[in-house]
Amino acid sequence: MRQEIFNRSDFTECPSCHTPVLVKTYPALSQTVKVKPAENIGLDTEASCFFHAQKKAEVACSSCGRYLCSLCDIEFEGGHICAACLAAGKKKKKIKNLETHRVLYDSIALAAAIIPMITVWLTIITAPVSIYIAFRYFRAPTSITGRTKIRFILAIMISSLQLTGWSFLLYRFLK
Amino acid sequence: MADKEYQKLPGGGTKRKAFLDVTRTRASLWMGKDHLLYQLSTGFTEDYKRFYYGDIQSIVVCKTMRFMVWNFVLSGIAIFCGLLAVALKHNIYASPVLYTVAFFFFLFFGINLAMGPTCICHLYTQVSEEELYSLKRIRTARKALKILTSRIEEKQRVATTSDISSSTFVHRSGDQP
């Protein structure tokens, strides 16, 4: 892409496809990344990397304490960790910033409480299910962007009302 | 009150694979402390993509024809129904129905007109390209860009040359493990 169309305040025509485009570029586009090579061990007394015996240790993993060369060192959230700890953290969902997927149990519970109301009779099955989901996953993390527990509470309230209604009907029917 | 970890950026849209695709994924952008969170939500699950401010190289907004196409379609149907309603004004059943249909299409046309021209927005880093489905209108894209640009430039200004790609993972050597 030609640089004359970068960072204009208004749309300009793309020289290639003639579509009006607005291109906003940032310093990272022009900056080059300088990398420090991992040094080989010079003396026998020097500590070596846990994963690469020939490489000089630079830091210790802040999680497991293994010595790491600059090749294995991963800077993450201000600390230094090894790839194994990073993978373990992701698997156990201990590192929030590595999470890429979440199930919204609060929305599921609320949907299970509301949607079957269309048919009415289905609520006799879904109301207990909704209450179970709400209690079972009440402490489970919801959306990463921050949500209250209001959906769980609403699901419990609506499902409880449905069950109360069914109980009343059953009582009247048996009476 | 404690500050929220993420702040929502203007815009929201659906990611669809096809025009008549029933499974829709809602896209939204959230600003974190050091990264931009791209959230794709089905309603019951959420998927996340993170773009660290230091890694974002450019954002490209392309104007599309979708706005004009919808304007033609909606106004066309509204006019057609309106004219048909006038022509069938003696028909007590068809005329009110057609007037109602025309009214709703005029309403949709007005909404589309008020929302303004459409666009496609792409975010580029050194190793990835992502279409931002939440920014589908130029006005929204401009608003989001304004907020985002100040944050990105602030982060990239303070970052040293070696830090630019180090927001998450840094392999300082060209060697392979």
mmCIF file of C-alpha atoms in Angstrom:
data_model
loop_
_atom_site.group_PDB
_atom_site.id
_atom_site.type_symbol
_atom_site.label_atom_id
_atom_site.label_comp_id
_atom_site.label_asym_id
_atom_site.label_seq_id
_atom_site.Cartn_x
_atom_site.Cartn_y
_atom_site.Cartn_z
ATOM 1 C CA MET A 1 0.000 0.000 0.000
ATOM 2 C CA ARG A 2 1.305 3.468 -0.850
ATOM 3 C CA GLN A 3 2.299 5.564 2.128
ATOM 4 C CA GLU A 4 0.587 8.734 0.880
ATOM 5 C CA ILE A 5 -2.786 7.295 1.857
ATOM 6 C CA PHE A 6 -1.686 6.604 5.436
ATOM 7 C CA ASN A 7 -3.077 8.611 8.363
ATOM 8 C CA ARG A 8 -5.306 10.916 6.341
ATOM 9 C CA SER A 9 -8.174 12.527 8.201
ATOM 10 C CA ASP A 10 -10.679 11.497 5.550
ATOM 11 C CA PHE A 11 -11.211 8.656 3.118
ATOM 12 C CA THR A 12 -8.912 8.443 0.136
ATOM 13 C CA GLU A 13 -9.110 6.238 -2.910
ATOM 14 C CA CYS A 14 -7.088 3.046 -2.761
ATOM 15 C CA PRO A 15 -4.562 3.186 -5.622
ATOM 16 C CA SER A 16 -5.140 -0.484 -6.320
ATOM 17 C CA CYS A 17 -8.902 -1.158 -6.103
ATOM 18 C CA HIS A 18 -10.169 2.477 -6.018
ATOM 19 C CA THR A 19 -12.248 1.799 -2.898
ATOM 20 C CA PRO A 20 -12.418 4.711 -0.438
ATOM 21 C CA VAL A 21 -10.190 3.735 2.473
ATOM 22 C CA LEU A 22 -9.091 5.236 5.745
ATOM 23 C CA VAL A 23 -5.737 3.859 6.843
ATOM 24 C CA LYS A 24 -4.523 4.527 10.343
ATOM 25 C CA THR A 25 -0.990 3.352 10.999
ATOM 26 C CA TYR A 26 0.916 3.184 14.265
ATOM 27 C CA PRO A 27 4.637 3.327 15.137
ATOM 28 C CA ALA A 28 4.788 -0.495 15.394
ATOM 29 C CA LEU A 29 4.496 -0.653 11.614
ATOM 30 C CA SER A 30 7.852 0.972 11.045
ATOM 31 C CA GLN A 31 9.699 -0.274 14.102
ATOM 32 C CA THR A 32 12.036 -3.196 13.833
ATOM 33 C CA VAL A 33 12.284 -5.807 16.526
ATOM 34 C CA LYS A 34 15.764 -6.289 17.875
ATOM 35 C CA VAL A 35 16.286 -9.716 19.369
ATOM 36 C CA LYS A 36 18.982 -10.699 21.787
ATOM 37 C CA PRO A 37 20.557 -14.052 20.888
ATOM 38 C CA ALA A 38 20.812 -16.797 23.483
ATOM 39 C CA GLU A 39 24.432 -17.040 24.652
ATOM 40 C CA ASN A 40 26.349 -20.307 24.811
ATOM 41 C CA ILE A 41 27.959 -21.364 28.072
ATOM 42 C CA GLY A 42 31.579 -20.207 28.265
ATOM 43 C CA LEU A 43 32.649 -21.565 31.639
ATOM 44 C CA ASP A 44 31.724 -24.791 33.418
ATOM 45 C CA THR A 45 30.679 -22.821 36.480
ATOM 46 C CA GLU A 46 27.948 -20.934 34.630
ATOM 47 C CA ALA A 47 24.363 -22.075 35.078
ATOM 48 C CA SER A 48 22.729 -23.587 32.034
ATOM 49 C CA CYS A 49 19.208 -23.468 30.755
ATOM 50 C CA PHE A 50 16.921 -26.312 31.866
ATOM 51 C CA PHE A 51 15.748 -26.922 28.313
ATOM 52 C CA HIS A 52 19.007 -26.164 26.469
ATOM 53 C CA ALA A 53 22.082 -27.481 28.273
ATOM 54 C CA GLN A 54 24.479 -25.524 26.016
ATOM 55 C CA LYS A 55 22.800 -22.166 26.585
ATOM 56 C CA LYS A 56 23.562 -19.798 29.432
ATOM 57 C CA ALA A 57 20.766 -19.289 31.980
ATOM 58 C CA GLU A 58 19.464 -15.735 32.105
ATOM 59 C CA VAL A 59 16.512 -15.886 34.496
ATOM 60 C CA ALA A 60 14.607 -18.344 36.624
ATOM 61 C CA CYS A 61 10.981 -19.141 35.866
ATOM 62 C CA SER A 62 8.877 -17.245 38.373
ATOM 63 C CA SER A 63 6.450 -20.158 38.530
ATOM 64 C CA CYS A 64 8.530 -23.361 38.651
ATOM 65 C CA GLY A 65 11.994 -21.921 39.283
ATOM 66 C CA ARG A 66 13.695 -23.618 36.340
ATOM 67 C CA TYR A 67 16.653 -21.776 34.845
ATOM 68 C CA LEU A 68 15.889 -20.355 31.446
ATOM 69 C CA CYS A 69 18.043 -19.026 28.633
ATOM 70 C CA SER A 70 16.836 -15.988 26.744
ATOM 71 C CA LEU A 71 15.402 -18.332 24.122
ATOM 72 C CA CYS A 72 13.087 -20.072 26.612
ATOM 73 C CA ASP A 73 12.268 -17.006 28.680
ATOM 74 C CA ILE A 74 8.747 -15.745 28.107
ATOM 75 C CA GLU A 75 7.937 -12.313 29.438
ATOM 76 C CA PHE A 76 4.343 -12.407 30.508
ATOM 77 C CA GLU A 77 2.438 -9.863 32.563
ATOM 78 C CA GLY A 78 5.632 -8.412 33.964
ATOM 79 C CA GLY A 79 7.179 -11.755 34.958
ATOM 80 C CA HIS A 80 9.356 -14.448 33.413
ATOM 81 C CA ILE A 81 7.902 -17.881 32.877
ATOM 82 C CA CYS A 82 8.767 -20.956 30.858
ATOM 83 C CA ALA A 83 6.664 -22.429 28.065
ATOM 84 C CA ALA A 84 5.664 -25.419 30.208
ATOM 85 C CA CYS A 85 4.213 -23.210 32.956
ATOM 86 C CA LEU A 86 2.469 -21.060 30.375
ATOM 87 C CA ALA A 87 0.869 -24.130 28.799
ATOM 88 C CA ALA A 88 -0.107 -25.476 32.224
ATOM 89 C CA GLY A 89 -1.586 -22.110 33.196
ATOM 90 C CA LYS A 90 -3.646 -22.044 30.041
ATOM 91 C CA LYS A 91 -4.857 -25.612 30.500
ATOM 92 C CA LYS A 92 -5.883 -25.059 34.110
ATOM 93 C CA LYS A 93 -7.344 -21.639 33.248
ATOM 94 C CA LYS A 94 -5.186 -19.991 35.876
ATOM 95 C CA ILE A 95 -4.022 -17.221 33.581
ATOM 96 C CA LYS A 96 -6.971 -15.034 32.687
ATOM 97 C CA ASN A 97 -5.223 -13.357 29.773
ATOM 98 C CA LEU A 98 -4.771 -16.688 28.005
ATOM 99 C CA GLU A 99 -8.422 -17.665 28.086
ATOM 100 C CA THR A 100 -9.974 -17.736 24.643
ATOM 101 C CA HIS A 101 -13.318 -19.355 25.381
ATOM 102 C CA ARG A 102 -15.938 -19.208 28.106
ATOM 103 C CA VAL A 103 -19.335 -20.779 28.572
ATOM 104 C CA LEU A 104 -21.966 -18.376 29.879
ATOM 105 C CA TYR A 105 -23.850 -20.537 32.329
ATOM 106 C CA ASP A 106 -25.869 -17.565 33.562
ATOM 107 C CA SER A 107 -27.306 -17.008 30.079
ATOM 108 C CA ILE A 108 -27.976 -20.744 29.709
ATOM 109 C CA ALA A 109 -29.834 -20.839 33.034
ATOM 110 C CA LEU A 110 -31.893 -17.780 32.132
ATOM 111 C CA ALA A 111 -32.706 -19.128 28.672
ATOM 112 C CA ALA A 112 -33.757 -22.444 30.220
ATOM 113 C CA ALA A 113 -36.093 -20.518 32.482
ATOM 114 C CA ILE A 114 -37.609 -18.184 29.873
ATOM 115 C CA ILE A 115 -37.682 -19.821 26.425
ATOM 116 C CA PRO A 116 -39.780 -22.914 27.401
ATOM 117 C CA MET A 117 -42.472 -20.560 28.712
ATOM 118 C CA ILE A 118 -43.680 -20.369 25.088
ATOM 119 C CA THR A 119 -45.002 -23.920 25.415
ATOM 120 C CA VAL A 120 -45.902 -23.627 29.141
ATOM 121 C CA TRP A 121 -45.909 -27.400 29.774
ATOM 122 C CA LEU A 122 -42.186 -27.698 29.045
ATOM 123 C CA THR A 123 -41.399 -25.598 32.100
ATOM 124 C CA ILE A 124 -42.134 -28.558 34.376
ATOM 125 C CA ILE A 125 -38.894 -30.098 33.050
ATOM 126 C CA THR A 126 -36.825 -26.993 32.381
ATOM 127 C CA ALA A 127 -37.490 -25.135 35.639
ATOM 128 C CA PRO A 128 -35.615 -27.687 37.794
ATOM 129 C CA VAL A 129 -32.880 -27.820 35.143
ATOM 130 C CA SER A 130 -32.542 -24.034 35.213
ATOM 131 C CA ILE A 131 -32.363 -24.004 39.017
ATOM 132 C CA TYR A 132 -29.762 -26.778 38.965
ATOM 133 C CA ILE A 133 -27.588 -24.903 36.433
ATOM 134 C CA ALA A 134 -27.915 -21.659 38.392
ATOM 135 C CA PHE A 135 -26.841 -23.229 41.688
ATOM 136 C CA ARG A 136 -24.218 -25.548 40.183
ATOM 137 C CA TYR A 137 -22.433 -22.767 38.282
ATOM 138 C CA PHE A 138 -23.196 -19.783 40.480
ATOM 139 C CA ARG A 139 -19.533 -19.349 41.353
ATOM 140 C CA ALA A 140 -18.258 -20.200 37.869
ATOM 141 C CA PRO A 141 -16.748 -17.265 35.979
ATOM 142 C CA THR A 142 -19.104 -15.606 33.528
ATOM 143 C CA SER A 143 -18.114 -13.203 30.762
ATOM 144 C CA ILE A 144 -14.530 -11.974 30.906
ATOM 145 C CA THR A 145 -15.697 -8.421 30.318
ATOM 146 C CA GLY A 146 -17.475 -8.349 33.638
ATOM 147 C CA ARG A 147 -21.021 -9.333 34.466
ATOM 148 C CA THR A 148 -23.114 -9.437 37.571
ATOM 149 C CA LYS A 149 -24.901 -12.553 38.824
ATOM 150 C CA ILE A 150 -28.281 -11.032 38.007
ATOM 151 C CA ARG A 151 -29.040 -13.617 35.301
ATOM 152 C CA PHE A 152 -28.544 -16.457 37.763
ATOM 153 C CA ILE A 153 -30.803 -14.724 40.299
ATOM 154 C CA LEU A 154 -33.480 -14.048 37.682
ATOM 155 C CA ALA A 155 -33.293 -17.656 36.470
ATOM 156 C CA ILE A 156 -33.770 -18.942 40.028
ATOM 157 C CA MET A 157 -36.672 -16.562 40.661
ATOM 158 C CA ILE A 158 -38.492 -17.328 37.395
ATOM 159 C CA SER A 159 -37.961 -21.081 37.705
ATOM 160 C CA SER A 160 -39.096 -21.011 41.336
ATOM 161 C CA LEU A 161 -42.277 -19.231 40.306
ATOM 162 C CA GLN A 162 -42.876 -21.811 37.591
ATOM 163 C CA LEU A 163 -42.380 -24.668 40.051
ATOM 164 C CA THR A 164 -44.686 -22.961 42.532
ATOM 165 C CA GLY A 165 -47.317 -22.695 39.820
ATOM 166 C CA TRP A 166 -46.964 -26.362 38.903
ATOM 167 C CA SER A 167 -47.132 -27.381 42.568
ATOM 168 C CA PHE A 168 -50.313 -25.357 43.016
ATOM 169 C CA LEU A 169 -51.860 -26.941 39.906
ATOM 170 C CA LEU A 170 -50.880 -30.424 41.048
ATOM 171 C CA TYR A 171 -52.327 -29.754 44.503
ATOM 172 C CA ARG A 172 -55.600 -28.539 42.991
ATOM 173 C CA PHE A 173 -55.702 -31.512 40.626
ATOM 174 C CA LEU A 174 -55.132 -34.063 43.398
ATOM 175 C CA LYS A 175 -57.588 -32.331 45.706
ATOM 176 C CA MET B 1 -16.769 1.869 42.767
ATOM 177 C CA ALA B 2 -13.885 -0.156 41.388
ATOM 178 C CA ASP B 3 -12.824 0.451 37.795
ATOM 179 C CA LYS B 4 -13.939 -2.150 35.317
ATOM 180 C CA GLU B 5 -11.189 -4.226 33.757
ATOM 181 C CA TYR B 6 -12.577 -3.726 30.269
ATOM 182 C CA GLN B 7 -14.261 -0.724 28.713
ATOM 183 C CA LYS B 8 -16.535 -1.248 25.756
ATOM 184 C CA LEU B 9 -15.695 0.480 22.521
ATOM 185 C CA PRO B 10 -18.504 1.849 20.359
ATOM 186 C CA GLY B 11 -19.999 -0.570 17.879
ATOM 187 C CA GLY B 12 -21.463 -3.999 17.726
ATOM 188 C CA GLY B 13 -22.347 -6.274 14.894
ATOM 189 C CA THR B 14 -22.903 -9.824 13.854
ATOM 190 C CA LYS B 15 -20.517 -12.134 12.134
ATOM 191 C CA ARG B 16 -22.332 -14.153 9.520
ATOM 192 C CA LYS B 17 -20.944 -16.725 7.153
ATOM 193 C CA ALA B 18 -23.750 -16.206 4.656
ATOM 194 C CA PHE B 19 -26.693 -13.853 4.145
ATOM 195 C CA LEU B 20 -29.244 -16.397 5.335
ATOM 196 C CA ASP B 21 -27.044 -17.897 8.038
ATOM 197 C CA VAL B 22 -29.136 -18.526 11.148
ATOM 198 C CA THR B 23 -26.189 -18.943 13.504
ATOM 199 C CA ARG B 24 -25.082 -15.438 14.306
ATOM 200 C CA THR B 25 -22.113 -14.465 16.373
ATOM 201 C CA ARG B 26 -22.192 -11.081 18.013
ATOM 202 C CA ALA B 27 -18.917 -9.186 17.865
ATOM 203 C CA SER B 28 -17.758 -6.422 20.172
ATOM 204 C CA LEU B 29 -14.541 -4.662 21.071
ATOM 205 C CA TRP B 30 -13.331 -4.037 24.600
ATOM 206 C CA MET B 31 -10.388 -1.994 25.753
ATOM 207 C CA GLY B 32 -8.234 -3.579 28.401
ATOM 208 C CA LYS B 33 -5.256 -2.168 30.272
ATOM 209 C CA ASP B 34 -2.680 -3.380 27.776
ATOM 210 C CA HIS B 35 -4.715 -5.068 25.071
ATOM 211 C CA LEU B 36 -7.762 -4.838 22.895
ATOM 212 C CA LEU B 37 -10.205 -7.676 23.446
ATOM 213 C CA TYR B 38 -12.218 -8.842 20.471
ATOM 214 C CA GLN B 39 -15.219 -10.716 21.768
ATOM 215 C CA LEU B 40 -17.329 -13.051 19.661
ATOM 216 C CA SER B 41 -20.434 -14.170 21.479
ATOM 217 C CA THR B 42 -23.085 -16.696 20.487
ATOM 218 C CA GLY B 43 -25.166 -15.798 23.537
ATOM 219 C CA PHE B 44 -24.215 -18.924 25.452
ATOM 220 C CA THR B 45 -20.492 -19.017 24.739
ATOM 221 C CA GLU B 46 -17.857 -16.391 24.180
ATOM 222 C CA ASP B 47 -14.619 -16.517 22.251
ATOM 223 C CA TYR B 48 -11.874 -14.005 22.720
ATOM 224 C CA LYS B 49 -8.989 -12.650 20.701
ATOM 225 C CA ARG B 50 -6.461 -10.307 22.204
ATOM 226 C CA PHE B 51 -4.483 -7.674 20.364
ATOM 227 C CA TYR B 52 -1.831 -6.052 22.491
ATOM 228 C CA TYR B 53 -1.586 -2.319 21.876
ATOM 229 C CA GLY B 54 2.127 -2.614 21.233
ATOM 230 C CA ASP B 55 1.543 -5.110 18.419
ATOM 231 C CA ILE B 56 -1.113 -3.258 16.439
ATOM 232 C CA GLN B 57 0.422 -1.908 13.249
ATOM 233 C CA SER B 58 -2.569 -0.474 11.465
ATOM 234 C CA ILE B 59 -6.334 -0.297 11.209
ATOM 235 C CA VAL B 60 -7.886 -0.008 7.782
ATOM 236 C CA VAL B 61 -11.457 1.121 7.193
ATOM 237 C CA CYS B 62 -12.939 0.477 3.729
ATOM 238 C CA LYS B 63 -16.166 2.092 2.634
ATOM 239 C CA THR B 64 -18.707 -0.398 1.264
ATOM 240 C CA MET B 65 -21.775 -0.247 -0.977
ATOM 241 C CA ARG B 66 -23.990 -2.050 1.531
ATOM 242 C CA PHE B 67 -25.494 1.209 2.762
ATOM 243 C CA MET B 68 -26.631 2.219 -0.721
ATOM 244 C CA VAL B 69 -27.882 -1.263 -1.574
ATOM 245 C CA TRP B 70 -30.040 -1.392 1.558
ATOM 246 C CA ASN B 71 -31.320 2.124 0.902
ATOM 247 C CA PHE B 72 -32.448 1.117 -2.585
ATOM 248 C CA VAL B 73 -34.007 -2.139 -1.417
ATOM 249 C CA LEU B 74 -35.853 -0.687 1.587
ATOM 250 C CA SER B 75 -37.051 2.467 -0.091
ATOM 251 C CA GLY B 76 -38.021 0.483 -3.211
ATOM 252 C CA ILE B 77 -40.199 -1.920 -1.247
ATOM 253 C CA ALA B 78 -41.715 0.931 0.793
ATOM 254 C CA ILE B 79 -42.584 2.936 -2.326
ATOM 255 C CA PHE B 80 -43.947 -0.125 -4.102
ATOM 256 C CA CYS B 81 -46.176 -1.045 -1.139
ATOM 257 C CA GLY B 82 -47.263 2.572 -0.708
ATOM 258 C CA LEU B 83 -48.242 2.920 -4.354
ATOM 259 C CA LEU B 84 -50.027 -0.413 -4.268
ATOM 260 C CA ALA B 85 -51.948 0.685 -1.188
ATOM 261 C CA VAL B 86 -53.032 3.878 -2.953
ATOM 262 C CA ALA B 87 -54.082 1.881 -6.008
ATOM 263 C CA LEU B 88 -56.086 -0.523 -3.854
ATOM 264 C CA LYS B 89 -57.566 2.127 -1.606
ATOM 265 C CA HIS B 90 -61.078 0.730 -2.063
ATOM 266 C CA ASN B 91 -60.015 -2.669 -0.816
ATOM 267 C CA ILE B 92 -60.622 -2.502 2.936
ATOM 268 C CA TYR B 93 -58.391 -5.517 3.667
ATOM 269 C CA ALA B 94 -55.386 -5.040 1.388
ATOM 270 C CA SER B 95 -54.961 -1.297 1.761
ATOM 271 C CA PRO B 96 -54.281 -1.130 5.552
ATOM 272 C CA VAL B 97 -51.923 -4.115 5.344
ATOM 273 C CA LEU B 98 -49.964 -2.522 2.522
ATOM 274 C CA TYR B 99 -49.839 0.831 4.315
ATOM 275 C CA THR B 100 -48.476 -0.938 7.419
ATOM 276 C CA VAL B 101 -45.843 -2.800 5.381
ATOM 277 C CA ALA B 102 -44.880 0.436 3.632
ATOM 278 C CA PHE B 103 -44.629 2.233 6.967
ATOM 279 C CA PHE B 104 -42.304 -0.399 8.414
ATOM 280 C CA PHE B 105 -40.057 -0.399 5.354
ATOM 281 C CA PHE B 106 -39.911 3.396 5.483
ATOM 282 C CA LEU B 107 -38.989 3.098 9.140
ATOM 283 C CA PHE B 108 -36.169 0.634 8.357
ATOM 284 C CA PHE B 109 -35.043 2.906 5.542
ATOM 285 C CA GLY B 110 -34.975 5.849 7.946
ATOM 286 C CA ILE B 111 -32.999 3.863 10.514
ATOM 287 C CA ASN B 112 -30.482 2.782 7.876
ATOM 288 C CA LEU B 113 -30.198 6.370 6.685
ATOM 289 C CA ALA B 114 -29.664 7.645 10.235
ATOM 290 C CA MET B 115 -26.982 5.047 10.967
ATOM 291 C CA GLY B 116 -24.946 6.294 8.057
ATOM 292 C CA PRO B 117 -22.593 4.740 5.499
ATOM 293 C CA THR B 118 -21.215 1.261 6.003
ATOM 294 C CA CYS B 119 -17.669 -0.012 6.074
ATOM 295 C CA ILE B 120 -15.432 -2.997 6.647
ATOM 296 C CA CYS B 121 -12.729 -2.618 9.234
ATOM 297 C CA HIS B 122 -9.505 -4.631 9.407
ATOM 298 C CA LEU B 123 -6.888 -4.692 12.127
ATOM 299 C CA TYR B 124 -3.324 -5.637 11.234
ATOM 300 C CA THR B 125 -0.459 -6.820 13.370
ATOM 301 C CA GLN B 126 2.881 -8.124 12.153
ATOM 302 C CA VAL B 127 1.586 -11.676 11.980
ATOM 303 C CA SER B 128 -2.188 -11.434 11.733
ATOM 304 C CA GLU B 129 -5.115 -9.731 10.091
ATOM 305 C CA GLU B 130 -8.571 -9.593 11.640
ATOM 306 C CA GLU B 131 -11.828 -8.269 10.321
ATOM 307 C CA LEU B 132 -13.602 -6.322 13.055
ATOM 308 C CA TYR B 133 -17.263 -7.183 12.639
ATOM 309 C CA SER B 134 -18.309 -4.763 15.356
ATOM 310 C CA LEU B 135 -17.284 -1.765 13.268
ATOM 311 C CA LYS B 136 -19.668 -1.803 10.331
ATOM 312 C CA ARG B 137 -20.636 1.857 10.175
ATOM 313 C CA ILE B 138 -18.207 4.635 9.362
ATOM 314 C CA ARG B 139 -19.433 6.873 12.165
ATOM 315 C CA THR B 140 -18.921 4.120 14.751
ATOM 316 C CA ALA B 141 -15.572 3.160 13.254
ATOM 317 C CA ARG B 142 -14.368 6.762 13.493
ATOM 318 C CA LYS B 143 -15.462 7.009 17.130
ATOM 319 C CA ALA B 144 -13.765 3.716 18.023
ATOM 320 C CA LEU B 145 -10.615 4.661 16.073
ATOM 321 C CA LYS B 146 -10.351 7.953 17.918
ATOM 322 C CA ILE B 147 -10.455 6.251 21.318
ATOM 323 C CA LEU B 148 -8.238 3.396 20.224
ATOM 324 C CA THR B 149 -5.613 5.523 18.490
ATOM 325 C CA SER B 150 -4.857 7.580 21.577
ATOM 326 C CA ARG B 151 -4.417 4.408 23.642
ATOM 327 C CA ILE B 152 -2.261 2.621 21.042
ATOM 328 C CA GLU B 153 -0.030 5.632 20.449
ATOM 329 C CA GLU B 154 0.373 6.170 24.159
ATOM 330 C CA LYS B 155 1.445 2.527 24.626
ATOM 331 C CA GLN B 156 3.712 2.450 21.583
ATOM 332 C CA ARG B 157 5.359 5.715 22.561
ATOM 333 C CA VAL B 158 6.427 4.347 25.928
ATOM 334 C CA ALA B 159 7.454 0.984 24.525
ATOM 335 C CA THR B 160 11.099 0.641 23.609
ATOM 336 C CA THR B 161 12.088 -0.895 20.304
ATOM 337 C CA SER B 162 12.709 -4.279 21.864
ATOM 338 C CA ASP B 163 9.416 -4.227 23.693
ATOM 339 C CA ILE B 164 7.286 -3.711 20.621
ATOM 340 C CA SER B 165 6.522 -7.367 20.066
ATOM 341 C CA SER B 166 6.920 -8.468 23.640
ATOM 342 C CA SER B 167 3.452 -7.895 25.009
ATOM 343 C CA THR B 168 2.837 -11.583 25.450
ATOM 344 C CA PHE B 169 5.633 -13.783 24.275
ATOM 345 C CA VAL B 170 9.228 -12.896 23.603
ATOM 346 C CA HIS B 171 11.701 -15.236 22.057
ATOM 347 C CA ARG B 172 14.819 -13.174 22.066
ATOM 348 C CA SER B 173 16.785 -15.425 19.870
ATOM 349 C CA GLY B 174 16.438 -16.321 16.250
ATOM 350 C CA ASP B 175 17.351 -19.909 17.213
ATOM 351 C CA GLN B 176 14.724 -22.575 17.260
ATOM 352 C CA PRO B 177 14.098 -24.367 20.529
#
